[in-house]
PDB file of C-alpha atoms in Angstrom:
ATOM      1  CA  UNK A   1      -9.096  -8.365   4.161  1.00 58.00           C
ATOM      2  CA  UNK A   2      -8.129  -9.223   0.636  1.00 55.00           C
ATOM      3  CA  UNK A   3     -10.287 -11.889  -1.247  1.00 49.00           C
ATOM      4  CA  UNK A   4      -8.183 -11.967  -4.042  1.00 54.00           C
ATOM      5  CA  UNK A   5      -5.395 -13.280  -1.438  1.00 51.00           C
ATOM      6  CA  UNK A   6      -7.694 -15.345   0.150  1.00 49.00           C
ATOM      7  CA  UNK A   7      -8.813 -17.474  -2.844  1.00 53.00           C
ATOM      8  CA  UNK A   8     -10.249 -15.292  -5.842  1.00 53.00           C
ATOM      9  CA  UNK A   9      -6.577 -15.038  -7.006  1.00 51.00           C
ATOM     10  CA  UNK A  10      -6.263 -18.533  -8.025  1.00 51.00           C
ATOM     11  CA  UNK A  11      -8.987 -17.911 -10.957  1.00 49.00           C
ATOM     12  CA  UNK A  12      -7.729 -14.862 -12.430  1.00 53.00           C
ATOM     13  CA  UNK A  13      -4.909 -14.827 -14.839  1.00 50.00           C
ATOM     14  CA  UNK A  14      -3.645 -11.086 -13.129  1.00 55.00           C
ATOM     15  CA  UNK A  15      -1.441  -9.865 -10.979  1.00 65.00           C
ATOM     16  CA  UNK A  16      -2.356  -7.068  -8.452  1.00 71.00           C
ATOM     17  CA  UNK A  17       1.225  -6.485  -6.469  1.00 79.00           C
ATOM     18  CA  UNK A  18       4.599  -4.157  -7.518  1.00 85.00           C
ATOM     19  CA  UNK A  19       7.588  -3.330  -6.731  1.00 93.00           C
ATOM     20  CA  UNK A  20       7.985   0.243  -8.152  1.00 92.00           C
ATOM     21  CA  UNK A  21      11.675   1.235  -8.687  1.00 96.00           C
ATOM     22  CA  UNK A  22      12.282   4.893  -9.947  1.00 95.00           C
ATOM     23  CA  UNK A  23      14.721   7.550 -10.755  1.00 98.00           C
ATOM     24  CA  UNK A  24      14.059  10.807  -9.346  1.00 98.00           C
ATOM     25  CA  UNK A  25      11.196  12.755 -11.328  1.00 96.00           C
ATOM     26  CA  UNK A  26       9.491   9.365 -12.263  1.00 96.00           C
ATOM     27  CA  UNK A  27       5.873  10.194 -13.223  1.00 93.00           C
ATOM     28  CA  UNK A  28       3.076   7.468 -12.759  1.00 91.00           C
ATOM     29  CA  UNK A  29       0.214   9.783 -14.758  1.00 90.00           C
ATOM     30  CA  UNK A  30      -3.443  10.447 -13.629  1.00 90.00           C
ATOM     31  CA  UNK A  31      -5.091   7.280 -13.362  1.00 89.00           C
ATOM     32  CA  UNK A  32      -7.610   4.886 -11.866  1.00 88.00           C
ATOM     33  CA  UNK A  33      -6.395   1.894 -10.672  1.00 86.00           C
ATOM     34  CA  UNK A  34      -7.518  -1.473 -12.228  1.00 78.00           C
ATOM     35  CA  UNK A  35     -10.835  -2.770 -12.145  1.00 78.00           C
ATOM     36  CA  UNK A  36     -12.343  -0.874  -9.103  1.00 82.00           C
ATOM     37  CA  UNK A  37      -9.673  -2.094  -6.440  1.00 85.00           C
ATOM     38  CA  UNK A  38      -8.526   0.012  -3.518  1.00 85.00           C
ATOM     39  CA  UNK A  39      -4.278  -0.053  -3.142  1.00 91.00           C
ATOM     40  CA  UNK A  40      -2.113   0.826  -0.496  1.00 91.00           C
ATOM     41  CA  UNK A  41       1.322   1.473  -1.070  1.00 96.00           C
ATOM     42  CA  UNK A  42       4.763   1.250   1.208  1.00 96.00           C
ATOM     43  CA  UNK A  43       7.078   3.858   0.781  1.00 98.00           C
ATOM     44  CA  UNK A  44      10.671   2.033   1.176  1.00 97.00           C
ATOM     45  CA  UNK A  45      12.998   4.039  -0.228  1.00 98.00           C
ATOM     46  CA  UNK A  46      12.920   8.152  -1.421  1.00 98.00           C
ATOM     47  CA  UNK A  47       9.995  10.395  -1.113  1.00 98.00           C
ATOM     48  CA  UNK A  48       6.732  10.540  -3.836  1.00 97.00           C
ATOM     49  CA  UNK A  49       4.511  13.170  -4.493  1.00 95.00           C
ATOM     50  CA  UNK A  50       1.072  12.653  -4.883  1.00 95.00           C
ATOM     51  CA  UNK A  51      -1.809  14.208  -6.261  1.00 93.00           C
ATOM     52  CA  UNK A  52      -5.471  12.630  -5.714  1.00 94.00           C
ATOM     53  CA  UNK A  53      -8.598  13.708  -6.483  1.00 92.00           C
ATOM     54  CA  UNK A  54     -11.871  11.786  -5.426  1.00 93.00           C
ATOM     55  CA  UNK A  55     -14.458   9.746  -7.321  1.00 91.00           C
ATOM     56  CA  UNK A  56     -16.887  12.443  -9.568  1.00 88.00           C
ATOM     57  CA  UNK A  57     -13.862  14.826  -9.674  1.00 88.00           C
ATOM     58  CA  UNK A  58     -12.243  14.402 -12.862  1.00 84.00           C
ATOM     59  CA  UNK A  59      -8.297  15.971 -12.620  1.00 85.00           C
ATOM     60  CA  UNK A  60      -8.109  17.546 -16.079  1.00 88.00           C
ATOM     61  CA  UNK A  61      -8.666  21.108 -14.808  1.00 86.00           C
ATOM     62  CA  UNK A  62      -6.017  20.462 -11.611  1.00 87.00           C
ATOM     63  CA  UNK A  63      -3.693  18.917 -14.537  1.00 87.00           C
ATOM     64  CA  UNK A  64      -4.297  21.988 -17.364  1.00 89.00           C
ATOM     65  CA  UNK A  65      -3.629  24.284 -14.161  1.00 88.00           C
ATOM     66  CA  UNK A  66      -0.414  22.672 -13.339  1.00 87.00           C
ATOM     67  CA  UNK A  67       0.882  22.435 -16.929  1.00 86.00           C
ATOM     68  CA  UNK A  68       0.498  25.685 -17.812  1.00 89.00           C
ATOM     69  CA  UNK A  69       1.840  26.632 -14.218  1.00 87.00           C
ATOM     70  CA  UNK A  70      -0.624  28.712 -13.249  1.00 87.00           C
ATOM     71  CA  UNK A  71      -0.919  28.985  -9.339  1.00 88.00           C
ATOM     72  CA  UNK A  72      -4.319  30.491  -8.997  1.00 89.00           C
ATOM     73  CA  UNK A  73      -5.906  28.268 -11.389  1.00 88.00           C
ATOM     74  CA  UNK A  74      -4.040  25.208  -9.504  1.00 87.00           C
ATOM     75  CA  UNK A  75      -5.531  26.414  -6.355  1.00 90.00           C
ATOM     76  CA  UNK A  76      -8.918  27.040  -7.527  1.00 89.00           C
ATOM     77  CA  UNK A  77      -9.035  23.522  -9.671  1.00 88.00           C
ATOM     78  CA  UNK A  78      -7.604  21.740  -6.533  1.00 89.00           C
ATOM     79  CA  UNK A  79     -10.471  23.293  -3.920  1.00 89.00           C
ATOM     80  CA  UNK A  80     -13.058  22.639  -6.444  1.00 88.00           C
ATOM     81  CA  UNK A  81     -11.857  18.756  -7.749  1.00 88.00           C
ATOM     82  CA  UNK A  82     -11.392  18.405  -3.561  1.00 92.00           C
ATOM     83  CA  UNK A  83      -7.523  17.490  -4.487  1.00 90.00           C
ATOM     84  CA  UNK A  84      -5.202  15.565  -2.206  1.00 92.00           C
ATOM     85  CA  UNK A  85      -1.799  16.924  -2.271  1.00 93.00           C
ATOM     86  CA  UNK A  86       0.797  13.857   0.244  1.00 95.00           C
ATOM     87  CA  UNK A  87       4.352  13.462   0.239  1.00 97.00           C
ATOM     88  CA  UNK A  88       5.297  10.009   1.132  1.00 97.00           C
ATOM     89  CA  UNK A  89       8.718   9.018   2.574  1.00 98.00           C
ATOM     90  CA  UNK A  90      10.184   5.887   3.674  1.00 98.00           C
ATOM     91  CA  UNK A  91       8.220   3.834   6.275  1.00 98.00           C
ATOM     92  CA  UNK A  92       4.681   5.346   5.388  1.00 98.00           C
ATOM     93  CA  UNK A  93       1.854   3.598   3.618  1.00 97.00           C
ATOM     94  CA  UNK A  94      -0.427   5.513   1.862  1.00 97.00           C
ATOM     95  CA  UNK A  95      -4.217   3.957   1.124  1.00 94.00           C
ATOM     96  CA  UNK A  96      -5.504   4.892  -2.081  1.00 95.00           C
ATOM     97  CA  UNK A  97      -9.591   4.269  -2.435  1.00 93.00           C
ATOM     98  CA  UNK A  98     -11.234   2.581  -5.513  1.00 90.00           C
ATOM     99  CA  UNK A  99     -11.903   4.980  -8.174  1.00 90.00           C
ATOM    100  CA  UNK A 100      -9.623   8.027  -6.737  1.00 92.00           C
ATOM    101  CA  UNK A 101      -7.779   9.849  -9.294  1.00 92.00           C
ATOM    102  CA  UNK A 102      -4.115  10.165  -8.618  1.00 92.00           C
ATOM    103  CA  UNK A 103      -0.488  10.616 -10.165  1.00 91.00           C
ATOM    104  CA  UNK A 104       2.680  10.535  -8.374  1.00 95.00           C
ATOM    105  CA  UNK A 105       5.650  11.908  -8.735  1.00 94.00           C
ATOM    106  CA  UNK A 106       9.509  10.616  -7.294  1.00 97.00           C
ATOM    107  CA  UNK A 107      10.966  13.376  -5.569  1.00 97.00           C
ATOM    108  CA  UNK A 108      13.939  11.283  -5.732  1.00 98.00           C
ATOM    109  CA  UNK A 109      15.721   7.942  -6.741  1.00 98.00           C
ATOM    110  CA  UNK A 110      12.717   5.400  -5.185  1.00 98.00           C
ATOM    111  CA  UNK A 111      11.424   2.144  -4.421  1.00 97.00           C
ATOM    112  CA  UNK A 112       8.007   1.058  -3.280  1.00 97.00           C
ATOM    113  CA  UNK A 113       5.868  -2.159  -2.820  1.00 94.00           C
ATOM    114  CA  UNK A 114       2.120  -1.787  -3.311  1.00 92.00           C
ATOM    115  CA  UNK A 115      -0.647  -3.984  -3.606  1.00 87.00           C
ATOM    116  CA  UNK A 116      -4.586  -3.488  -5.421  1.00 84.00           C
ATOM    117  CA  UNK A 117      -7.071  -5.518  -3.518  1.00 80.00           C
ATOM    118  CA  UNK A 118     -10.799  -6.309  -2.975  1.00 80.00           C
ATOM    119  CA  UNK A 119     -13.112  -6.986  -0.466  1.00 78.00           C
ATOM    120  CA  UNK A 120     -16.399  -6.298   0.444  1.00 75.00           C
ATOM    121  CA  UNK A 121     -16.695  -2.537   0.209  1.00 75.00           C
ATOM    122  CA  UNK A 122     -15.515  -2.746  -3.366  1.00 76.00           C
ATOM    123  CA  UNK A 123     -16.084  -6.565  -4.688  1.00 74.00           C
ATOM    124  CA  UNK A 124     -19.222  -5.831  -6.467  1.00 78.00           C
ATOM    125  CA  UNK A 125     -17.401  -3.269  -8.726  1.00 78.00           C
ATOM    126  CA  UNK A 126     -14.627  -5.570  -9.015  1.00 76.00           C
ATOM    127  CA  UNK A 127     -16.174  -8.318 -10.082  1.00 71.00           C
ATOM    128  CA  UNK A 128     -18.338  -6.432 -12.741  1.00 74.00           C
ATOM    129  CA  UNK A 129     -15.086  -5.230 -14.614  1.00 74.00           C
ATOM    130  CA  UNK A 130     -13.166  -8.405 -14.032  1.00 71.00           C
ATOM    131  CA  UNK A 131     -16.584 -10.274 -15.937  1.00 70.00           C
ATOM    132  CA  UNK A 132     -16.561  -8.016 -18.637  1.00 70.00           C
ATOM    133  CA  UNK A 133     -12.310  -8.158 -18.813  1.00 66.00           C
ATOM    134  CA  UNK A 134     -11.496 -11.530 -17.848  1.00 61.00           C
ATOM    135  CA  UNK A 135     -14.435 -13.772 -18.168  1.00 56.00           C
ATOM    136  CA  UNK A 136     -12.926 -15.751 -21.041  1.00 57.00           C
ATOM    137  CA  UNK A 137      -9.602 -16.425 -19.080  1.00 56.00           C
ATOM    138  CA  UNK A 138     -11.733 -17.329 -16.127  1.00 52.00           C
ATOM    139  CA  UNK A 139     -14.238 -19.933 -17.460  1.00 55.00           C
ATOM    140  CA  UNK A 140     -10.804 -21.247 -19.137  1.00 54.00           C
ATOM    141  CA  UNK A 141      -9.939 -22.211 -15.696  1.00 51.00           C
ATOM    142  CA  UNK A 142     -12.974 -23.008 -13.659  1.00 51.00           C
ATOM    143  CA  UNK A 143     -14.999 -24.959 -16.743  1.00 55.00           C
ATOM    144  CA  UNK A 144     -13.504 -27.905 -17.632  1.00 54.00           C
ATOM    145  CA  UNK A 145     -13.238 -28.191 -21.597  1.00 55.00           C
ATOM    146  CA  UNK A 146     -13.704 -24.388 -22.068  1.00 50.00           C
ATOM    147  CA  UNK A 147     -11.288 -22.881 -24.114  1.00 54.00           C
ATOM    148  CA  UNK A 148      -9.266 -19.805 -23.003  1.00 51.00           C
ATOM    149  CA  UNK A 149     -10.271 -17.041 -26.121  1.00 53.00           C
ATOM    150  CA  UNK A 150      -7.630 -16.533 -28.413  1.00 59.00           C
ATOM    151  CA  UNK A 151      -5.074 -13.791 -27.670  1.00 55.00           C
ATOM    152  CA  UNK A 152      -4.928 -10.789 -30.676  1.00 54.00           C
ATOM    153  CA  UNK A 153      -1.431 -10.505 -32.214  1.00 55.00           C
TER     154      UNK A 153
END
């Protein structure tokens, strides 16, 4: 279930869907995705590579490893960071919890719809970064009179 579907959306100046289009060896880096959402993504065209590594296992010693293209290391970083290693190819949809670590890679040309979301299981986090992000935007909307905060140039 997705509340920011359902409603929430309507209040936040943010967009939480993609269509990723991508030449073969596209690189998303390691990242977190916004604001403690969960994603899934559907793999449409091409296959992607993905690394993930779970909440309280950062991936700078996986990513030093791979760099430097050192197998052991890479296999001792990614059984000690718990690392997810998935190949994705048209038709699958890969789930990607709040907070994992992940980059992807296109094994060739690609295209891919995904959408960040929250519910229950990860609101609370949600709504504590979107407060601190987006509060000014929001009470824009929501108080009458307010005035959205003025945008740096």
């Amino acid at each position: 279930d997705d509340w920011i579907a359902r409603g929430l959306g309507r209040f936040i100046d943010q967009k939480f869907s993609w269509i990723y289009i991508g030449p073969q060896g596209a690189v998303t880096p390691w990242h977190q995705d916004l604001m403690g959402t969960h994603a899934w993504l559907s793999q449409v065209v091409g296959r992607k590579e993905w690394l993930l590594t779970p909440p309280g296992h950062p991936p700078q010693p996986l990513a030093d490893a791979i760099q430097r293209g050192d197998e052991p290391a890479i296999a001792h970083a990614a059984a000690q960071h718990r690392a997810q290693h998935i190949v994705v190819q048209p038709g699958d949809i890969i789930f990607v919890p709040a907070y994992w670590w992940h980059t992807v890679t296109s094994l060739e040309a690609t295209l891919s719809l995904t959408v960040n979301y929250a519910n229950a299981s990860n609101f609370r986090a949600f709504a504590g970064q979107w407060c601190r992000l987006g509060w000014g935007r929001l009470k824009a909307k929501i108080i009458p009179g307010a005035k959205p905060p003025a945008r740096a140039k």
